[in-house]
Backbone as a ProteinNet text record, in pm:
[ID]
protein_1_A
[PRIMARY]
MSNQPGGEAARIDLDAADVAADTIVQAVGGGAARPLSQAEQDAADAADEAARKAAASKEAADTVLQAFGGVRGMIDMTLPGLVFIVTYNITHQVSAAGWAALALCAVFVVVRLARRETVQHAFSGVFGVGLGVWISMKSGRAEDFYLPGLLWNVGYCVAMAISALVRWPLIGLMLGPITGEMFTWRKENPGRFAAYTKATWAWAVIMGIKPVILFPLYFTHNVNLLGWLKVALGIPPLLLAMYVTWQILLKAPPPIKAQLDDDEEPAAK
[TERTIARY]
86.1	0	88.3	53.8	132.7	116.3	229.7	226.5	194.9	180.9	153.3	9	-17.2	-154.7	-251.2	-356.7	-458.1	-430.5	-306.3	-263.7	-346.9	-380.3	-456.3	-595.1	-655.4	-790	-792.8	-687.8	-681.6	-669.7	-585.8	-568.7	-699.6	-773	-901.1	-999.7	-1000.7	-1090.2	-1056.8	-925.2	-885.3	-928.9	-913.3	-957.9	-1108.2	-1183.2	-1329	-1367.4	-1294	-1320.7	-1295.4	-1187.4	-1156.5	-1267.4	-1314.4	-1422.9	-1548.5	-1581.6	-1700	-1685.7	-1566.4	-1544	-1561.3	-1505.5	-1521.5	-1668.4	-1742.7	-1885.9	-1959.6	-1926.6	-1990.4	-1957.3	-1830	-1788.8	-1863.8	-1876.4	-1947.7	-2095.8	-2153.6	-2296.4	-2323.6	-2235.8	-2257.6	-2208.5	-2091.4	-2030.4	-2030.6	-2089.7	-2095.3	-1968	-1886.8	-1764.4	-1648.5	-1540.4	-1420.1	-1448.1	-1392.4	-1412	-1346.9	-1417.1	-1359.4	-1391.8	-1304.6	-1332.6	-1453.9	-1533.2	-1650	-1606.6	-1683.8	-1657.4	-1693.7	-1648.5	-1676.9	-1827	-1898.7	-2044.4	-2112.3	-2066.9	-2125	-2094.3	-1971.5	-1933.7	-2013.8	-2031.6	-2110.9	-2255.4	-2311.2	-2448.4	-2461.4	-2360.9	-2363.2	-2351.9	-2263.3	-2248.4	-2375.5	-2439.2	-2563.6	-2673.8	-2678.8	-2779.8	-2755.4	-2628.5	-2595.6	-2630.7	-2600.2	-2629.1	-2779.4	-2854.5	-2999.5	-3058.2	-3006	-3054.7	-3020.9	-2901.8	-2861.9	-2950.5	-2978	-3063.2	-3205.3	-3254.8	-3389.9	-3399.8	-3296.6	-3296.2	-3288.6	-3206.2	-3194.3	-3324.4	-3391.5	-3518.8	-3625	-3627.8	-3725.2	-3698.8	-3571.6	-3538	-3582.3	-3561.4	-3603.6	-3755.5	-3823.4	-3969.1	-4028.7	-3961.3	-4012	-4008.4	-3939.7	-3933.9	-4062.9	-4153.8	-4277.2	-4356.3	-4375.7	-4452.4	-4385.5	-4252.3	-4177.6	-4196.7	-4195.4	-4205.6	-4337.8	-4443.6	-4575.9	-4620.2	-4523.3	-4552.9	-4592.5	-4600.4	-4635.1	-4779.2	-4809.5	-4944.7	-4979.5	-4881.4	-4905.7	-4943.6	-4877.3	-4910.2	-5051.3	-5096	-5232.6	-5335.5	-5303.5	-5393.5	-5400.8	-5285.7	-5281.8	-5367.3	-5373.3	-5449.5	-5598.8	-5635.1	-5774.2	-5856.6	-5800.4	-5877.8	-5934.8	-5862.3	-5922.7	-6055.6	-6065.6	-6192.7	-6302.4	-6267	-6364.9	-6413.4	-6319.3	-6356	-6445.7	-6416.9	-6497.8	-6642.4	-6664.4	-6801.4	-6876.4	-6806.2	-6871.8	-6911.9	-6819.8	-6848.7	-6959.4	-6957.9	-7061.8	-7199.5	-7206.9	-7335.5	-7384.1	-7292	-7330.1	-7371.5	-7291.8	-7313.3	-7389.5	-7384.4	-7442.9	-7380.3	-7255.5	-7183.5	-7052.7	-7033.4	-6912.7	-6788.8	-6798.6	-6682.3	-6636.9	-6731.4	-6696	-6630.3	-6687.4	-6630.3	-6490.9	-6475.2	-6345.2	-6238.2	-6270.6	-6172.5	-6137.3	-6232.8	-6206	-6106.8	-6127.3	-6036.2	-5897	-5892	-5763.2	-5690.2	-5764.2	-5703	-5641.2	-5707.2	-5652.6	-5522.1	-5517.3	-5392.8	-5279.5	-5311.2	-5210.1	-5159.3	-5249.8	-5208.4	-5112.1	-5140.4	-5051.7	-4911.2	-4904.7	-4774.8	-4699.3	-4768.2	-4704.1	-4652.8	-4733.2	-4692.7	-4570.1	-4568.9	-4453.5	-4328.3	-4344.1	-4228.8	-4176.6	-4268.3	-4227.6	-4152.3	-4191.4	-4125	-4007.9	-3980.8	-3871.1	-3887.7	-4010.7	-4041	-4054.4	-4053.7	-4072.3	-4212.6	-4219.9	-4348.6	-4398	-4333.2	-4370.1	-4517.7	-4563.2	-4702.7	-4799.7	-4757.8	-4844	-4862.6	-4754.7	-4764.9	-4844.6	-4827.7	-4907.6	-5055.4	-5084.2	-5222.4	-5277.1	-5194.8	-5237	-5267.5	-5183.1	-5204.1	-5333.9	-5353.6	-5473.6	-5601	-5597.9	-5715.9	-5740.5	-5633.2	-5647.8	-5709.5	-5667.5	-5724.4	-5871.8	-5904.6	-6044.3	-6131.8	-6078.1	-6151.8	-6176.6	-6074.2	-6086.5	-6192	-6186.8	-6282.7	-6425	-6441.9	-6577	-6633.3	-6549.3	-6596.7	-6634.7	-6560.1	-6590	-6721.4	-6743.8	-6863.9	-6983.8	-6955.9	-7064.3	-7118.4	-7050.8	-7095.6	-6997	-7049.6	-6963.3	-6892.2	-6954.6	-6892.3	-6764.2	-6750.3	-6629.9	-6505.3	-6525.4	-6411.2	-6334.7	-6405.9	-6344.3	-6292.7	-6321.2	-6283.6	-6132.1	-6049.3	-5904.9	-5851.1	-5901.6	-5856.1	-5894	-6014	-6057.8	-5973.7	-5947.8	-5864.6	-5722	-5672.1	-5538.5	-5533.1	-5636.7	-5641.4	-5634.9	-5712.4	-5711.6	-5573.2	-5516.3	-5383.7	-5277.1	-5288.3	-5191.5	-5194.5	-5314.1	-5327.4	-5279.7	-5311.9	-5265.6	-5113.9	-5054.2	-4908.4	-4843	-4902.9	-4850.3	-4851	-4963.4	-4975.2	-4876.5	-4865.5	-4773.7	-4629.8	-4593.7	-4455.4	-4419.6	-4515.3	-4489.2	-4475	-4555.6	-4549.8	-4418.5	-4365.6	-4241.1	-4118.1	-4138.7	-4030.2	-3953.4	-4023.3	-3970.6	-4073.7	-4101.4	-4208.8	-4189.1	-4295.2	-4286	-4250.2	-4292.6	-4258.1	-4107	-4042	-3895.6	-3830.7	-3886.1	-3831.1	-3847.1	-3954.4	-3979.4	-3894.7	-3880.2	-3810.3	-3659.5	-3615.7	-3472.8	-3383.6	-3412.5	-3328.6	-3334.8	-3448.6	-3461.6	-3379.4	-3379.6	-3305.5	-3157.3	-3118.2	-2978.3	-2940.1	-3037.2	-3004.6	-3015.9	-3083.4	-3105.6	-3171.1	-3100.2	-3159.1	-3088.8	-3013.5	-2944.1	-3041.2	-3166.3	-3264.8	-3302.7	-3278	-3320.7	-3236.6	-3103.9	-3018.6	-2937.4	-2915.7	-2831.1	-2910.4	-3038.4	-3118.3	-3254.1	-3257.4	-3382.6	-3497.1	-3466.3	-3572.1	-3638.7	-3558.9	-3614.6	-3688.9	-3639.7	-3708.1	-3848.2	-3856.1	-3985.8	-4078.3	-4020.6	-4101.7	-4155.5	-4073.1	-4118	-4226.7	-4211.8	-4313.8	-4446.6	-4438.9	-4559.5	-4625.9	-4544.7	-4599.5	-4663.9	-4605.2	-4660.9	-4797	-4810.9	-4941.5	-5042.6	-4996.8	-5086.3	-5140.1	-5054.1	-5098.2	-5198.4	-5172.4	-5263.1	-5402.5	-5408.3	-5538.3	-5608.8	-5535.8	-5598.7	-5643.2	-5555.7	-5591.6	-5693.5	-5709.3	-5811.7	-5952.4	-5963.2	-6096.5	-6166.5	-6090.4	-6150.7	-6221.3	-6153.7	-6225.2	-6338.7	-6324.5	-6432.8	-6560.1	-6546	-6662.4	-6708.4	-6611.9	-6646.7	-6687.6	-6630.7	-6663.4	-6811.9	-6874.9	-7019.1	-7098.1	-7053.4	-7121.6	-7104.2	-6989.8	-6966.3	-7070.6	-7105.5	-7201.3	-7346.1	-7369.8	-7504.8	-7529.8	-7421.8	-7428.8	-7473.7	-7455.8	-7488	-7363.6	-7354.8	-7234	-7208.2	-7311.1	-7292.5	-7237.4	-7300	-7253.8	-7112.7	-7087.8	-6954.6	-6850.6	-6882.1	-6786.7	-6755	-6859.7	-6835.7	-6765.4	-6799.9	-6729.9	-6585.3	-6561.9	-6424.4	-6339.1	-6395.2	-6322.9	-6303.1	-6409.5	-6402.2	-6303.1	-6290.1	-6198.3	-6061.4	-6034.9	-5906.3	-5792	-5805.2	-5693.8	-5694.9	-5810.5	-5806.5	-5738.6	-5769.8	-5697.8	-5548.6	-5512.4	-5371	-5299	-5361.5	-5302.2	-5291.2	-5394.6	-5392	-5279.8	-5265.5	-5159.9	-5021.6	-5004.1	-4875	-4846.7	-4949.9	-4930.8	-4893.7	-4964	-4932.9	-4790.4	-4750.6	-4614.3	-4512.5	-4541.6	-4451.2	-4433	-4542.2	-4534.7	-4454	-4472.9	-4398.3	-4249.6	-4213.4	-4071.3	-4006.3	-4087.3	-4033.7	-3978.5	-4037.5	-3995.1	-3896.4	-3869.1	-3778.9	-3634.1	-3540.4	-3399	-3368.2	-3269.8	-3236	-3180.8	-3189.3	-3137.3	-2986	-2936.9	-2793.3	-2761.1	-2681.1	-2649.9	-2577.5	-2615.9	-2553.2	-2413.8	-2319.4	-2183.6	-2167.4	-2149	-2133.8	-1992.2	-1979.7	-1847	-1785.6	-1660.9	-1587.9	-1490.6	-1534.9	-1452.4	-1365.4	-1379	-1304.9	-1158.3	-1070.2	-928	-893.6	-794.6	-753	-710.2	-748.2	-716.2	-565.5	-514.9	-372	-334.4	-218.3	-173.4	-110.6
-119.5	0	122.7	223.5	347.5	428.4	493.8	579	724	757.4	897.1	929.7	1063.2	1104	1065.1	999.6	959.6	826.6	799.6	671.4	626.8	496.5	433.9	493	532	590	719.3	801.9	928.1	903.7	800.6	771.3	723.2	640.1	588.8	703.7	801.5	917.2	997.7	1014.9	1089.8	1017.4	885.5	808.9	821.4	817.7	831.8	969.3	1071.7	1207.7	1219.6	1153.5	1157	1090.2	975.6	904.6	991.2	1057.1	1143.7	1259.9	1317.6	1431.1	1387.9	1268.3	1217.8	1194.9	1146.1	1122.1	1252.1	1357.4	1487.9	1542.6	1531.7	1581.9	1510.2	1377.2	1301.3	1336.6	1360	1393.1	1529.5	1625.2	1762.5	1783.1	1737.1	1765.2	1650.4	1541	1427.6	1347.3	1357	1279.6	1357.9	1289.1	1355.1	1413.3	1533.2	1601.5	1523	1515.8	1449.5	1533.4	1533.4	1613	1557.8	1651.2	1609.5	1542.9	1443.6	1383.2	1482.7	1454.8	1546	1559.1	1448	1451	1536	1522.4	1601.6	1749.1	1778.9	1918.6	1979.8	1901.7	1951.1	1976.2	1886.8	1904.1	2027.8	2050	2169	2295.9	2295	2412.5	2440	2332.7	2349.3	2407.2	2360.7	2413.3	2560.1	2596.9	2738.1	2824.8	2774.5	2850.2	2866	2759.2	2766.7	2866.3	2867	2962.1	3105	3124	3258.5	3308.4	3220.6	3259.1	3287.1	3205.6	3228.1	3362	3395.8	3525.1	3640.2	3623.6	3729	3745.8	3635.2	3642.3	3711.4	3678.9	3742.1	3892.1	3928.9	4071.1	4146.3	4084	4147.5	4153.9	4047.4	4046.7	4154	4180.9	4280.1	4422.9	4442.6	4576.4	4613.5	4516.6	4544.4	4655.9	4645.8	4747.3	4883.1	4883.8	5009.7	5075	4992.5	5046.1	5115.6	5070.8	5127.5	5222.1	5273	5379.4	5333.8	5202	5152.4	5183.8	5160.8	5186.1	5333.2	5419.2	5563.2	5605.9	5547.2	5579.4	5538.7	5423.2	5379.1	5471.7	5519.1	5614.1	5744.5	5792	5916	5906.9	5788	5771.6	5750.2	5704.3	5665.6	5773.5	5838.8	5932.5	6052.5	6111.2	6225.1	6190.1	6071.5	6029.9	6014.5	5966.7	5954.6	6092.1	6184.8	6320.7	6385.8	6360.4	6418.8	6372.9	6241.6	6191.2	6230	6233.2	6273.2	6420.3	6505.7	6648.8	6676.8	6603.3	6623.7	6586.4	6480.3	6440.8	6542.7	6611.5	6711	6843.3	6887.6	7020.8	7016.6	6903	6890.5	6990.7	7025.9	7119	7054.2	7052.1	6991.4	7069.9	7202.3	7285.4	7263	7259.1	7238.4	7101.7	7000.3	6866	6859.9	6924.7	6924	6994.4	7111.6	7185.6	7111.8	7041.8	6964.6	6851.3	6782.4	6673.8	6726.9	6839.9	6899.1	6950.4	7005.4	7053.7	6938	6824.5	6708.5	6662.5	6662.7	6626.5	6721.8	6850.2	6948.1	6921.7	6883.1	6848.6	6730.4	6630.9	6514.5	6556.7	6646.3	6692.5	6765.8	6854.3	6931.7	6839.6	6741.4	6648.2	6568.8	6522.6	6446.2	6533.5	6657.5	6747.5	6774.9	6793.4	6819.4	6700.2	6580.2	6459.8	6416.6	6493.7	6464.5	6326.1	6294.9	6170.4	6198.3	6090.7	6107.4	6160.1	6254	6315.8	6270.5	6168.4	6122.9	6087.1	6000.8	5955.4	6065.7	6152.5	6263.7	6361.8	6392.1	6485	6424.3	6293	6229.6	6233.9	6223.5	6235.7	6375	6477.3	6615.5	6636.4	6583.3	6600.5	6533.4	6407.2	6334.2	6396.9	6435.8	6498.4	6635.2	6709.9	6842.3	6835.2	6736	6720	6681.8	6592.4	6553.4	6669.9	6751.3	6869.8	6966.2	6989.5	7084.4	7036.4	6906.4	6852.7	6858.1	6818.4	6816.3	6956.7	7054	7192.3	7248.6	7212.4	7260.4	7203.2	7074.2	7009	7025.7	7049.3	7058.2	6923.1	6814.4	6678.8	6617.8	6575	6521.7	6393.8	6313.2	6187	6207.8	6328	6354.8	6367.2	6384.6	6387.3	6255.1	6146.4	6013	5971.9	6052.3	6014.6	6001.8	6096.2	6079.4	5952.3	5920.4	5798.5	5673.1	5671.2	5556.3	5540.5	5652.2	5646.5	5603.7	5650.3	5610.7	5460.3	5405.9	5261.6	5181.9	5227	5156.4	5164.5	5285.2	5302.6	5223.1	5218.3	5145.8	4996.9	4940.4	4797.9	4765.8	4850.9	4830.5	4837	4935	4947.8	4824.1	4771.1	4649.5	4533.9	4515.9	4405.6	4420.1	4541.6	4563.4	4540.1	4588.5	4572.3	4425	4343.6	4200.1	4135.4	4180.4	4123.8	4154.9	4276	4315.5	4277.6	4200.5	4146.9	4254	4359.9	4459.7	4481.4	4378.4	4388.4	4505.9	4581.2	4703.1	4675.4	4562.4	4532.3	4519	4459.2	4450.9	4586.7	4672.9	4807.9	4890	4865.4	4940.1	4889.6	4757	4700.3	4687.2	4679.4	4662.9	4765.8	4895	4994.8	4985.2	4940.1	4930.2	4814	4700.7	4583.3	4590.7	4687.2	4700.3	4616.2	4543.2	4457.9	4532.8	4647.3	4725.4	4636.7	4606.5	4526.5	4392.4	4347.6	4219.3	4103.4	4123.7	4016.3	3982	4071.1	4046	3938.8	3937.2	3843.1	3752.1	3796.1	3717.4	3633.2	3658.2	3589.5	3551	3448.1	3412.7	3377.6	3315.4	3282.1	3405.7	3507.4	3632.2	3708.9	3701.3	3762.4	3702.5	3570	3503.2	3545.4	3562	3603	3744.5	3835.6	3972.9	3977.5	3894.1	3889.2	3837.1	3732.2	3676.1	3776.7	3847.8	3947.3	4062.8	4101.8	4211.1	4173.2	4050.1	4002.9	4000.2	3962.5	3960.3	4099.9	4200.5	4338.7	4381.9	4347.9	4386.9	4328.4	4203.2	4136.6	4188.9	4193.1	4232	4377.8	4465.4	4606.9	4638.2	4545.9	4565	4544.4	4487.2	4466.5	4600.2	4701	4829.7	4897.1	4922.4	4988.9	4905.6	4773	4687	4707.7	4727.6	4749	4894.3	4987.8	5128.3	5203.9	5170.1	5245.6	5237.8	5120.4	5117.9	5206.5	5213.9	5299.5	5446.8	5481.7	5621.9	5667.9	5581.6	5619.2	5616.7	5562.7	5567.6	5698.2	5776.6	5904.5	5885.9	5765.3	5739.7	5773.6	5898.8	5949	5876.6	5857.6	5794.6	5652.8	5572.6	5435	5431.9	5518.1	5525.4	5567.1	5670	5721.5	5622	5560.4	5466.3	5340.2	5292.6	5175.3	5207.4	5329.1	5370.8	5365.9	5411.7	5405.2	5260.4	5180.9	5041.2	4960	4993.9	4921.1	4987.3	5082	5150.8	5065.5	5012.9	4942.5	4790.8	4720.3	4573.1	4518.1	4565.7	4511.1	4539.3	4657.3	4691.7	4596.7	4569.8	4476.1	4335.9	4295	4162.5	4153.1	4256.2	4255.1	4252	4327.6	4328.4	4194.4	4132	4001.8	3895.9	3895.3	3798.6	3819.5	3944.8	3975.1	3928.5	3953	3910.8	3759.5	3686.8	3541	3493.1	3557.6	3519.5	3543.4	3659.1	3693.5	3614.9	3571	3491.3	3358.8	3306.9	3178.7	3197.1	3320.5	3348.3	3345.5	3328.2	3338	3476.8	3487.4	3619.1	3710.2	3841.6	3934.1	3928.3	3951	3963.2	4112	4155.5	4297.3	4344.8	4462.1	4518.6	4568.5	4540.6	4589.4	4715.7	4828.6	4954.8	4969.3	5004.4	5022.9	5152.6	5144.4	5263.6	5301.5	5392.4	5432.7	5554.5	5607.9	5728.6	5695	5773.8	5758	5810.8	5749	5802.4	5948	6026	6167.5	6187	6276.9	6306.9	6378	6337.2	6400.9	6535
0	0	0	-81.5	-90.5	35.4	73.3	191.5	157.2	25.1	-13.2	17	43.4	75.1	-36.4	1.6	-97.9	-156.9	-190.9	-243.9	-361.8	-358.9	-468.7	-481.4	-370	-374.5	-452.8	-436.2	-510.9	-659.4	-695.6	-838.1	-900	-824.3	-875	-895	-801.9	-815.6	-940.1	-966.1	-1086.2	-1212.9	-1216.1	-1333.6	-1353.6	-1243.3	-1253.3	-1305.3	-1262	-1309.2	-1458.6	-1505.3	-1648.7	-1729.2	-1677.3	-1748	-1752.8	-1640.6	-1637.3	-1733.2	-1737.7	-1829.2	-1973.9	-2005.3	-2142.4	-2176.1	-2077.1	-2098.7	-2127.1	-2050.4	-2071.1	-2208.8	-2248.1	-2380.1	-2490.4	-2476	-2578.5	-2583.7	-2463.8	-2458.4	-2518	-2488.4	-2534.7	-2676.1	-2704.8	-2834.2	-2929.9	-2890.9	-2983.3	-2985.6	-2881.3	-2878.1	-2934.9	-2961.2	-3011.9	-3149.4	-3170.2	-3297.7	-3409.1	-3523.4	-3639.2	-3761.2	-3860	-3980.8	-4054.6	-4110.9	-4187.8	-4316.3	-4358.6	-4488.6	-4598.4	-4719.2	-4830.2	-4854.8	-4842.4	-4863.1	-4757.5	-4630	-4522	-4539.2	-4581.2	-4603	-4717	-4824.4	-4937.1	-4895.5	-4812.2	-4765.5	-4677.5	-4590.2	-4503.7	-4586.7	-4687.2	-4774.2	-4852.5	-4899.4	-4975.3	-4886.9	-4761.1	-4669	-4639.2	-4619.5	-4594.7	-4715	-4834.5	-4956.3	-4976.5	-4948.9	-4961.9	-4862.8	-4739.6	-4639.2	-4679.2	-4735.6	-4779.1	-4892.8	-4988.2	-5100.9	-5055.3	-4962	-4911	-4839.7	-4761.8	-4692.3	-4791.4	-4896.2	-4997.6	-5074.8	-5105.2	-5176.4	-5091.4	-4962.4	-4873	-4861.1	-4850.2	-4841	-4965.4	-5082.5	-5207.2	-5217.3	-5172.7	-5178	-5087.5	-4976.3	-4881.6	-4937.2	-5049.9	-5109.2	-5182	-5198.7	-5272.3	-5205.9	-5074.1	-5002.5	-5012.4	-5004.5	-5014	-5150.9	-5256.6	-5391.8	-5417.1	-5350.2	-5374.2	-5263.4	-5188.1	-5092.4	-4954.7	-4933	-4801.5	-4763.7	-4637.4	-4587.5	-4600.6	-4574.4	-4581.8	-4723.7	-4823.5	-4961.4	-4998.6	-4947.8	-4976.3	-4912.1	-4791.8	-4724.9	-4803	-4849.9	-4927.5	-5053.1	-5111.7	-5236	-5211.5	-5093.6	-5067.7	-4998.8	-4899.3	-4818.1	-4894.6	-4991.2	-5062.8	-5129.8	-5187.6	-5248.2	-5145.1	-5027	-4919.5	-4874.3	-4859.2	-4818.4	-4923.3	-5050.8	-5157.6	-5148.2	-5137.4	-5140	-5012.6	-4898.8	-4773.7	-4780	-4826.5	-4834.5	-4935.9	-5046.6	-5147.8	-5092.8	-5014.1	-4954.7	-4852.5	-4788.3	-4688.8	-4753.9	-4851.6	-4910.5	-5042.3	-5112.3	-5247	-5344.8	-5319.9	-5406.5	-5452.3	-5583.9	-5639.2	-5597	-5597.4	-5564.5	-5420.3	-5327.2	-5186.1	-5165.8	-5229.3	-5216.4	-5278	-5393.3	-5459.7	-5378.9	-5325.3	-5246	-5117	-5058.4	-4936.4	-4964.6	-5075.8	-5112.3	-5143.3	-5214.2	-5249.3	-5125.4	-5031.1	-4907.6	-4829.1	-4828	-4757.4	-4822.2	-4954.7	-5023.7	-4986.6	-4977.8	-4939.3	-4798.1	-4708.3	-4571.3	-4572.9	-4655	-4665	-4708.5	-4806.2	-4854.6	-4744.1	-4673	-4566.2	-4455.8	-4417.4	-4311.6	-4353.7	-4478	-4525.9	-4532.3	-4574.5	-4578.6	-4437.7	-4343.2	-4205.4	-4146.9	-4185.6	-4134.7	-4221.7	-4326.1	-4418.7	-4482.3	-4515.5	-4584.4	-4734	-4814.2	-4957.2	-4987.1	-5078.7	-5113	-5249.7	-5305.2	-5439.4	-5449.1	-5358.4	-5366.1	-5325.4	-5232.6	-5192.5	-5307.9	-5379.8	-5493.4	-5608	-5630.1	-5735.3	-5698.2	-5568	-5522.1	-5546	-5519.6	-5543.9	-5691.5	-5777.3	-5921.6	-5966.5	-5923.4	-5963.9	-5910.4	-5782.1	-5721.9	-5784.8	-5806.3	-5867.9	-6005.8	-6083.7	-6218	-6209.5	-6115.8	-6098.5	-6053.6	-5963.2	-5916.3	-6030.8	-6111.9	-6223.6	-6323.8	-6359	-6456.9	-6401.2	-6275.3	-6217.1	-6201.4	-6168.6	-6157.8	-6294.6	-6396.8	-6531.9	-6583.2	-6555	-6607.4	-6515.1	-6385.7	-6288.9	-6246.4	-6287.4	-6252.9	-6153.8	-6040.7	-5935	-5979.1	-6063.9	-6105.2	-6184.8	-6245	-6322.7	-6234.7	-6104.9	-6013.1	-6020.2	-6047.1	-6047.8	-6185.8	-6289.1	-6425	-6444.5	-6398.4	-6417.6	-6353	-6233.4	-6168	-6244.5	-6300.4	-6378.7	-6505.1	-6572	-6692.7	-6658.4	-6543.2	-6498.3	-6473.8	-6410.4	-6385.1	-6514.8	-6614.6	-6742.9	-6807.4	-6812.4	-6871.3	-6798.3	-6665.7	-6583.5	-6615.7	-6625.4	-6654.7	-6795.7	-6890.5	-7028	-7035.3	-6964.2	-6962.5	-6900.8	-6794.1	-6732.6	-6832.1	-6900.7	-6995.7	-7111.4	-7165.3	-7277.5	-7234.9	-7115.8	-7068.7	-7052.5	-7009	-6996.8	-7134.4	-7229.8	-7364.5	-7434.7	-7413.2	-7480.1	-7398.1	-7291	-7209.4	-7131.4	-7095.2	-7002.7	-6892.1	-6811	-6711.6	-6615.6	-6597.4	-6516.3	-6370.4	-6315.7	-6176.8	-6162.2	-6259.3	-6257.2	-6269.8	-6355	-6371.2	-6243.9	-6170	-6047.2	-5930.2	-5920.2	-5805	-5825.7	-5950.9	-5978.2	-5909.7	-5923.6	-5855.9	-5703.8	-5648.7	-5503.2	-5448.4	-5520	-5474.4	-5509.5	-5593.3	-5632.2	-5751.8	-5809.7	-5924	-6057.1	-6055.1	-6176.9	-6284	-6392.9	-6500.8	-6517.9	-6418	-6430.7	-6446	-6398	-6406.3	-6550.4	-6643.5	-6781.4	-6849.7	-6826.3	-6898.3	-6806.2	-6683.7	-6593.7	-6495.1	-6482.4	-6380.8	-6438.9	-6523.8	-6593.2	-6498.7	-6384.4	-6289.7	-6233.4	-6208	-6154.7	-6264.8	-6386.6	-6500	-6515	-6505	-6515	-6400.5	-6281.7	-6166.2	-6185.1	-6233.5	-6257	-6364.4	-6466.4	-6571.7	-6515.8	-6437.2	-6375.7	-6282.4	-6202.9	-6110.4	-6186.3	-6297.5	-6377.4	-6434.4	-6482.5	-6529.6	-6416	-6297.3	-6181.2	-6151.7	-6159.1	-6136.4	-6243.3	-6368	-6476.9	-6455.4	-6410.9	-6391.7	-6266.7	-6153.7	-6026.9	-6027.9	-6074.3	-6076.8	-6185.6	-6281.6	-6384.7	-6333.7	-6213.7	-6155.3	-6131	-6086.9	-6050.6	-6167.6	-6280.7	-6390.5	-6449.1	-6444.5	-6496.2	-6415	-6285	-6198.3	-6200.4	-6197.9	-6175.5	-6301.8	-6416.1	-6537.2	-6572.8	-6567.5	-6594.7	-6498	-6371.6	-6273.8	-6308.3	-6363.2	-6401.9	-6502.6	-6596	-6699.8	-6651.2	-6532.5	-6475.6	-6400.8	-6375.8	-6302.7	-6157.3	-6106.1	-5965.6	-5882.8	-5840.7	-5775	-5643.2	-5564.8	-5434.4	-5446.1	-5530.6	-5546.3	-5604	-5702.9	-5762.5	-5658.8	-5580.6	-5482.5	-5373.2	-5317.2	-5208.4	-5256.4	-5375.9	-5429.3	-5465.2	-5511.1	-5541.5	-5415.5	-5304.2	-5176.6	-5133.5	-5143.8	-5100.5	-5182.8	-5311.4	-5399.4	-5407.9	-5320.5	-5324.9	-5273.7	-5151.9	-5088.6	-5110.2	-5101.1	-5111.6	-5237	-5360.6	-5476.4	-5471.3	-5418.7	-5407.7	-5312.4	-5197.9	-5102.2	-5162.1	-5234.8	-5297	-5399.4	-5482.9	-5584.6	-5519.5	-5412.3	-5343.4	-5277.4	-5219.8	-5156.2	-5260.6	-5371.6	-5477.4	-5527.2	-5547.4	-5591	-5488.4	-5361.8	-5254.1	-5255.2	-5273.9	-5278.1	-5398.8	-5512.6	-5633.3	-5614.5	-5562.3	-5546.5	-5433.5	-5337.9	-5227.6	-5279.1	-5386.3	-5442.7	-5558.4	-5595.3	-5707.3	-5661.4	-5755.1	-5717.7	-5662.3	-5573.4	-5518.9	-5627.1	-5607.6	-5708.9	-5720.3	-5840	-5864.4	-5866.4	-5773.8	-5763.2	-5888.4	-5935.3	-6054.6	-6020.8	-6108.2	-6092.1	-6175.5	-6108.2	-6178.6	-6229.6	-6358.9	-6419.5	-6370.6	-6332.9	-6289.1	-6397.3	-6485.3	-6599.2	-6569.6	-6451.1	-6419.5	-6392.1	-6447.7	-6424.7	-6287.2	-6220.5	-6091	-6103.1	-6006.6	-6010.4	-6001.8	-6083.1	-6081.6	-5954.7	-5901.4	-5779.1	-5809.4
[MASK]
+++++++++++++++++++++++++++++++++++++++++++++++++++++++++++++++++++++++++++++++++++++++++++++++++++++++++++++++++++++++++++++++++++++++++++++++++++++++++++++++++++++++++++++++++++++++++++++++++++++++++++++++++++++++++++++++++++++++++++++++++++++++++++++++++++++++++++++

């Protein structure tokens, strides 16, 4: 028997501790580290690449709402028409209703300027409402306030369809600069080109619902029904078109960032 402190008992305790430590390492880390086989490494790389592409596709798809002005842009486009029809029902005067709608558009512009936000959609609203007010005041017919918007809807849908037919889909032209891909989707990314074309057709069909329903009402001179339906059909088709586009782009290949040529010579010292 050893005369050293602990002796054989101490050695046995140390061996037991080593065994326990090895057990913990195996339980937590799966045992001793070993290099991955080529097949395992390829599978891990493929999974990482798929996750990266999925994240890039989702990020690009999320730009849809931004491109169309977001929730605020939809409100800017819808509320003036609501104010017009409400004011017209109260006053029965085209001029009062028109000025009320135009004043609301001006408020939107001022608020956006004060918050240093983009005023693109607010100014387009002012232009459209202003044109409708001018036409309705000239004719004296309240339904003419909605005529520019109806004609815009028809032109917009026709432009979408034509752009898809000539292989320059408008959704790609609108989202390309936002995603940083510019026009690389046309020749370098066929899957994304197909997705933009499909999304553009979706917009042409979905947004075409509005003029198909509203134009016949315009010719009936039923201002109330036309006005309230115009408000009701303002946001839902837009949300549907954006959702469909988001779903299409979510499954599309991620955008290929455009490489800008740097033709400038280094500045002389």
